[in-house]
Amino acid sequence: SLSCRLYCEEEKDPKRRSCQTVLAEALDVVVRSFAPILPHLAEEVFQHLPYKKDSEGVFRTGWINASSAWKKPGIEEAIEGACAMRDSFLGSISGKNALEYEVVIVIEPGLLFELMEALQAEETSSVSQLNEIMMASQTTLLSERPKETPADANIIKGTFLINLEGGDIREESSYEVIALPTAKAKCPRCRRYTSDSSSTPCPRCLKVLAGKGST
């Protein structure tokens, strides 16, 4: 989530900085969009941006000019696929706190699995983009179902249609989402269930705090 990236990561961590970049780009587009009908408000916002110095103002710096770097092939489909799996997961826990669960996503090798790998390079992570979308405490990405599944696990099956290159690439892939109540304790800093003790920060937070102490 945005709050976790902004408030829990190290100040110069790429995940935190990338989040700030997206927020700054979104604000820039929104302000330029309403500038023609709310010029005074737009100019006031523009002049108070803390990261823009010696600005000529919103009306002298041109219209919206989004960089082509924001358009990455496959990323939209990856996000949509992950959101579909998240909806399956959230629907299976009936309004309970998603952070009290860890999820295992099982996808056969193929295009959908590769798209999910773009969101989570590691097999298991509590800080990946995929886990942030899933809203769980931890996400594991596998190409085959584990040999043993706990009796209290919720197993949800679904399919997702990938549509790339304007329809030239179409592939329907099956997936399974296994939701497991986590055995970890809630971290007192980031509030995720990734700590060994409720009185001790999780490994990620301990690393961040250690870095702050050394600066």
mmCIF file of C-alpha atoms in Angstrom:
data_model
loop_
_atom_site.group_PDB
_atom_site.id
_atom_site.type_symbol
_atom_site.label_atom_id
_atom_site.label_comp_id
_atom_site.label_asym_id
_atom_site.label_seq_id
_atom_site.Cartn_x
_atom_site.Cartn_y
_atom_site.Cartn_z
ATOM 1 C CA SER A 1 0.000 0.000 0.000
ATOM 2 C CA LEU A 2 1.010 3.639 -0.382
ATOM 3 C CA SER A 3 1.133 4.219 3.363
ATOM 4 C CA CYS A 4 3.415 1.249 3.933
ATOM 5 C CA ARG A 5 5.820 2.365 1.211
ATOM 6 C CA LEU A 6 5.867 5.976 2.370
ATOM 7 C CA TYR A 7 6.071 5.485 6.117
ATOM 8 C CA CYS A 8 7.739 2.101 6.597
ATOM 9 C CA GLU A 9 10.499 1.951 4.000
ATOM 10 C CA GLU A 10 13.861 3.699 4.302
ATOM 11 C CA GLU A 11 13.866 7.333 3.196
ATOM 12 C CA LYS A 12 15.792 6.685 -0.025
ATOM 13 C CA ASP A 13 14.542 3.164 -0.709
ATOM 14 C CA PRO A 14 13.600 2.780 -4.419
ATOM 15 C CA LYS A 15 10.147 1.516 -3.455
ATOM 16 C CA ARG A 16 9.480 4.680 -1.433
ATOM 17 C CA ARG A 17 10.975 7.006 -4.030
ATOM 18 C CA SER A 18 9.025 5.362 -6.857
ATOM 19 C CA CYS A 19 5.822 5.879 -4.884
ATOM 20 C CA GLN A 20 6.640 9.574 -4.457
ATOM 21 C CA THR A 21 7.360 9.843 -8.184
ATOM 22 C CA VAL A 22 3.967 8.385 -9.094
ATOM 23 C CA LEU A 23 2.173 10.720 -6.670
ATOM 24 C CA ALA A 24 4.049 13.728 -8.053
ATOM 25 C CA GLU A 25 3.220 12.760 -11.641
ATOM 26 C CA ALA A 26 -0.445 12.212 -10.787
ATOM 27 C CA LEU A 27 -0.670 15.599 -9.042
ATOM 28 C CA ASP A 28 0.965 17.324 -11.995
ATOM 29 C CA VAL A 29 -1.567 15.827 -14.423
ATOM 30 C CA VAL A 30 -4.547 16.658 -12.193
ATOM 31 C CA VAL A 31 -3.453 20.269 -11.631
ATOM 32 C CA ARG A 32 -2.831 20.893 -15.331
ATOM 33 C CA SER A 33 -6.204 19.305 -16.144
ATOM 34 C CA PHE A 34 -8.254 21.691 -14.022
ATOM 35 C CA ALA A 35 -6.052 24.745 -14.607
ATOM 36 C CA PRO A 36 -8.248 26.159 -17.451
ATOM 37 C CA ILE A 37 -11.344 26.237 -15.227
ATOM 38 C CA LEU A 38 -9.722 26.839 -11.817
ATOM 39 C CA PRO A 39 -6.658 28.923 -12.751
ATOM 40 C CA HIS A 40 -6.029 30.530 -9.370
ATOM 41 C CA LEU A 41 -6.243 27.227 -7.493
ATOM 42 C CA ALA A 42 -4.001 25.505 -10.034
ATOM 43 C CA GLU A 43 -1.401 28.246 -9.821
ATOM 44 C CA GLU A 44 -1.449 28.213 -6.025
ATOM 45 C CA VAL A 45 -0.951 24.439 -5.934
ATOM 46 C CA PHE A 46 1.842 24.668 -8.497
ATOM 47 C CA GLN A 47 3.685 27.386 -6.617
ATOM 48 C CA HIS A 48 3.630 25.415 -3.375
ATOM 49 C CA LEU A 49 5.038 22.141 -4.713
ATOM 50 C CA PRO A 50 8.070 21.481 -2.490
ATOM 51 C CA TYR A 51 10.052 19.739 -5.231
ATOM 52 C CA LYS A 52 9.678 22.426 -7.917
ATOM 53 C CA LYS A 53 12.027 25.385 -7.532
ATOM 54 C CA ASP A 54 11.975 28.649 -9.507
ATOM 55 C CA SER A 55 8.857 27.520 -11.363
ATOM 56 C CA GLU A 56 7.449 29.705 -14.118
ATOM 57 C CA GLY A 57 3.939 28.660 -13.200
ATOM 58 C CA VAL A 58 1.445 26.175 -14.482
ATOM 59 C CA PHE A 59 0.462 28.267 -17.524
ATOM 60 C CA ARG A 60 4.005 28.819 -18.784
ATOM 61 C CA THR A 61 5.209 25.248 -18.613
ATOM 62 C CA GLY A 62 2.900 23.679 -21.184
ATOM 63 C CA TRP A 63 0.032 21.217 -21.223
ATOM 64 C CA ILE A 64 0.082 17.626 -19.942
ATOM 65 C CA ASN A 65 3.101 15.812 -21.330
ATOM 66 C CA ALA A 66 3.225 12.284 -19.937
ATOM 67 C CA SER A 67 6.455 10.431 -20.623
ATOM 68 C CA SER A 68 6.355 7.313 -22.785
ATOM 69 C CA ALA A 69 8.378 5.625 -20.031
ATOM 70 C CA TRP A 70 5.124 5.170 -18.108
ATOM 71 C CA LYS A 71 3.768 2.857 -20.812
ATOM 72 C CA LYS A 72 5.354 -0.530 -20.219
ATOM 73 C CA PRO A 73 4.063 -3.473 -22.268
ATOM 74 C CA GLY A 74 2.312 -6.028 -20.105
ATOM 75 C CA ILE A 75 2.243 -4.025 -16.878
ATOM 76 C CA GLU A 76 -1.460 -3.140 -17.220
ATOM 77 C CA GLU A 77 -2.352 -6.794 -17.729
ATOM 78 C CA ALA A 78 -0.133 -7.797 -14.800
ATOM 79 C CA ILE A 79 -1.915 -5.363 -12.478
ATOM 80 C CA GLU A 80 -5.353 -6.417 -13.725
ATOM 81 C CA GLY A 81 -4.482 -10.085 -13.250
ATOM 82 C CA ALA A 82 -3.202 -9.471 -9.734
ATOM 83 C CA CYS A 83 -6.339 -7.459 -8.898
ATOM 84 C CA ALA A 84 -8.525 -10.340 -10.104
ATOM 85 C CA MET A 85 -6.658 -12.705 -7.775
ATOM 86 C CA ARG A 86 -6.915 -10.206 -4.930
ATOM 87 C CA ASP A 87 -10.678 -9.984 -5.411
ATOM 88 C CA SER A 88 -10.873 -13.784 -5.264
ATOM 89 C CA PHE A 89 -8.852 -13.772 -2.057
ATOM 90 C CA LEU A 90 -10.829 -10.992 -0.357
ATOM 91 C CA GLY A 91 -14.092 -12.628 -1.322
ATOM 92 C CA SER A 92 -13.010 -15.855 0.357
ATOM 93 C CA ILE A 93 -12.327 -14.335 3.786
ATOM 94 C CA SER A 94 -15.712 -12.624 4.214
ATOM 95 C CA GLY A 95 -14.628 -9.152 5.320
ATOM 96 C CA LYS A 96 -11.885 -10.316 7.689
ATOM 97 C CA ASN A 97 -8.585 -8.478 7.972
ATOM 98 C CA ALA A 98 -6.541 -9.460 4.910
ATOM 99 C CA LEU A 99 -3.319 -8.803 6.818
ATOM 100 C CA GLU A 100 -4.104 -11.748 9.083
ATOM 101 C CA TYR A 101 -3.566 -14.041 6.111
ATOM 102 C CA GLU A 102 -0.776 -15.132 3.853
ATOM 103 C CA VAL A 103 -1.594 -16.221 0.329
ATOM 104 C CA VAL A 104 -0.142 -18.755 -2.063
ATOM 105 C CA ILE A 105 -0.784 -18.105 -5.751
ATOM 106 C CA VAL A 106 -0.453 -21.140 -7.995
ATOM 107 C CA ILE A 107 -0.178 -20.574 -11.772
ATOM 108 C CA GLU A 108 1.049 -23.045 -14.355
ATOM 109 C CA PRO A 109 4.125 -21.887 -16.301
ATOM 110 C CA GLY A 110 3.061 -19.488 -19.024
ATOM 111 C CA LEU A 111 2.349 -15.845 -19.795
ATOM 112 C CA LEU A 112 0.290 -15.128 -16.657
ATOM 113 C CA PHE A 113 2.992 -16.580 -14.426
ATOM 114 C CA GLU A 114 5.604 -14.410 -16.175
ATOM 115 C CA LEU A 115 3.459 -11.319 -15.656
ATOM 116 C CA MET A 116 3.167 -12.090 -11.948
ATOM 117 C CA GLU A 117 6.930 -12.605 -11.746
ATOM 118 C CA ALA A 118 7.288 -9.019 -12.967
ATOM 119 C CA LEU A 119 5.490 -7.983 -9.763
ATOM 120 C CA GLN A 120 7.343 -10.408 -7.487
ATOM 121 C CA ALA A 121 10.743 -11.791 -8.431
ATOM 122 C CA GLU A 122 11.127 -13.767 -5.208
ATOM 123 C CA GLU A 123 9.116 -16.896 -4.503
ATOM 124 C CA THR A 124 7.878 -15.464 -1.191
ATOM 125 C CA SER A 125 7.722 -11.805 -0.187
ATOM 126 C CA SER A 126 5.977 -9.467 2.222
ATOM 127 C CA VAL A 127 7.141 -6.281 0.470
ATOM 128 C CA SER A 128 6.704 -7.013 -3.259
ATOM 129 C CA GLN A 129 4.325 -5.168 -5.554
ATOM 130 C CA LEU A 130 2.287 -8.356 -5.879
ATOM 131 C CA ASN A 131 1.887 -8.645 -2.108
ATOM 132 C CA GLU A 132 0.887 -4.989 -1.842
ATOM 133 C CA ILE A 133 -1.867 -5.597 -4.391
ATOM 134 C CA MET A 134 -2.997 -8.780 -2.633
ATOM 135 C CA MET A 135 -3.152 -6.801 0.662
ATOM 136 C CA ALA A 136 -1.959 -9.856 2.606
ATOM 137 C CA SER A 137 0.935 -10.102 5.042
ATOM 138 C CA GLN A 138 2.865 -12.391 2.724
ATOM 139 C CA THR A 139 2.493 -13.747 -0.812
ATOM 140 C CA THR A 140 4.076 -16.858 -2.305
ATOM 141 C CA LEU A 141 4.106 -17.396 -6.075
ATOM 142 C CA LEU A 142 4.360 -21.022 -7.246
ATOM 143 C CA SER A 143 4.048 -22.886 -10.545
ATOM 144 C CA GLU A 144 2.485 -25.937 -8.888
ATOM 145 C CA ARG A 145 0.361 -26.544 -5.810
ATOM 146 C CA PRO A 146 2.211 -27.532 -2.612
ATOM 147 C CA LYS A 147 2.038 -31.245 -1.830
ATOM 148 C CA GLU A 148 0.448 -30.515 1.547
ATOM 149 C CA THR A 149 -2.216 -27.885 2.210
ATOM 150 C CA PRO A 150 -3.430 -27.088 5.750
ATOM 151 C CA ALA A 151 -6.998 -28.081 6.558
ATOM 152 C CA ASP A 152 -7.974 -24.484 7.395
ATOM 153 C CA ALA A 153 -6.847 -23.126 4.035
ATOM 154 C CA ASN A 154 -9.300 -21.503 1.631
ATOM 155 C CA ILE A 155 -8.643 -22.547 -1.971
ATOM 156 C CA ILE A 156 -10.134 -20.353 -4.685
ATOM 157 C CA LYS A 157 -9.903 -21.201 -8.380
ATOM 158 C CA GLY A 158 -10.255 -18.722 -11.205
ATOM 159 C CA THR A 159 -9.232 -17.790 -14.730
ATOM 160 C CA PHE A 160 -7.866 -14.613 -16.273
ATOM 161 C CA LEU A 161 -7.852 -13.629 -19.946
ATOM 162 C CA ILE A 162 -4.660 -11.901 -21.046
ATOM 163 C CA ASN A 163 -5.066 -9.521 -23.983
ATOM 164 C CA LEU A 164 -1.835 -8.042 -25.337
ATOM 165 C CA GLU A 165 -0.757 -6.176 -28.466
ATOM 166 C CA GLY A 166 -4.271 -5.028 -29.270
ATOM 167 C CA GLY A 167 -5.632 -8.558 -29.214
ATOM 168 C CA ASP A 168 -2.840 -10.207 -31.200
ATOM 169 C CA ILE A 169 -1.825 -12.118 -28.076
ATOM 170 C CA ARG A 170 -4.709 -13.710 -26.177
ATOM 171 C CA GLU A 171 -4.284 -16.384 -23.538
ATOM 172 C CA GLU A 172 -6.665 -17.587 -20.853
ATOM 173 C CA SER A 173 -4.846 -18.890 -17.810
ATOM 174 C CA SER A 174 -6.085 -20.687 -14.715
ATOM 175 C CA TYR A 175 -4.929 -19.825 -11.212
ATOM 176 C CA GLU A 176 -5.470 -20.872 -7.637
ATOM 177 C CA VAL A 177 -5.304 -18.641 -4.607
ATOM 178 C CA ILE A 178 -4.711 -20.432 -1.306
ATOM 179 C CA ALA A 179 -5.493 -18.262 1.713
ATOM 180 C CA LEU A 180 -3.886 -19.325 4.985
ATOM 181 C CA PRO A 181 -4.281 -17.740 8.435
ATOM 182 C CA THR A 182 -0.818 -16.477 9.286
ATOM 183 C CA ALA A 183 1.089 -17.883 12.223
ATOM 184 C CA LYS A 184 3.194 -14.734 12.595
ATOM 185 C CA ALA A 185 2.656 -11.889 15.078
ATOM 186 C CA LYS A 186 1.728 -8.310 14.193
ATOM 187 C CA CYS A 187 4.731 -6.045 13.752
ATOM 188 C CA PRO A 188 4.332 -3.017 16.081
ATOM 189 C CA ARG A 189 5.776 -0.729 13.380
ATOM 190 C CA CYS A 190 4.254 -1.688 10.008
ATOM 191 C CA ARG A 191 1.227 -3.585 11.415
ATOM 192 C CA ARG A 192 1.780 -6.565 9.139
ATOM 193 C CA TYR A 193 1.783 -10.079 10.562
ATOM 194 C CA THR A 194 5.412 -10.767 9.711
ATOM 195 C CA SER A 195 7.092 -10.639 13.118
ATOM 196 C CA ASP A 196 8.155 -13.437 15.439
ATOM 197 C CA SER A 197 6.842 -11.483 18.425
ATOM 198 C CA SER A 198 4.256 -8.745 18.890
ATOM 199 C CA SER A 199 6.834 -6.756 20.869
ATOM 200 C CA THR A 200 9.554 -6.961 18.209
ATOM 201 C CA PRO A 201 9.546 -5.332 14.762
ATOM 202 C CA CYS A 202 9.615 -7.595 11.722
ATOM 203 C CA PRO A 203 12.896 -8.206 9.836
ATOM 204 C CA ARG A 204 12.139 -5.472 7.265
ATOM 205 C CA CYS A 205 11.422 -2.872 9.940
ATOM 206 C CA LEU A 206 14.449 -3.908 12.002
ATOM 207 C CA LYS A 207 16.627 -3.321 8.938
ATOM 208 C CA VAL A 208 15.094 0.120 8.339
ATOM 209 C CA LEU A 209 15.476 1.117 11.992
ATOM 210 C CA ALA A 210 19.087 -0.075 12.022
ATOM 211 C CA GLY A 211 19.784 2.082 8.964
ATOM 212 C CA LYS A 212 18.251 5.137 10.630
ATOM 213 C CA GLY A 213 20.376 4.585 13.697
ATOM 214 C CA SER A 214 23.585 4.538 11.686
ATOM 215 C CA THR A 215 22.943 7.815 9.856
#
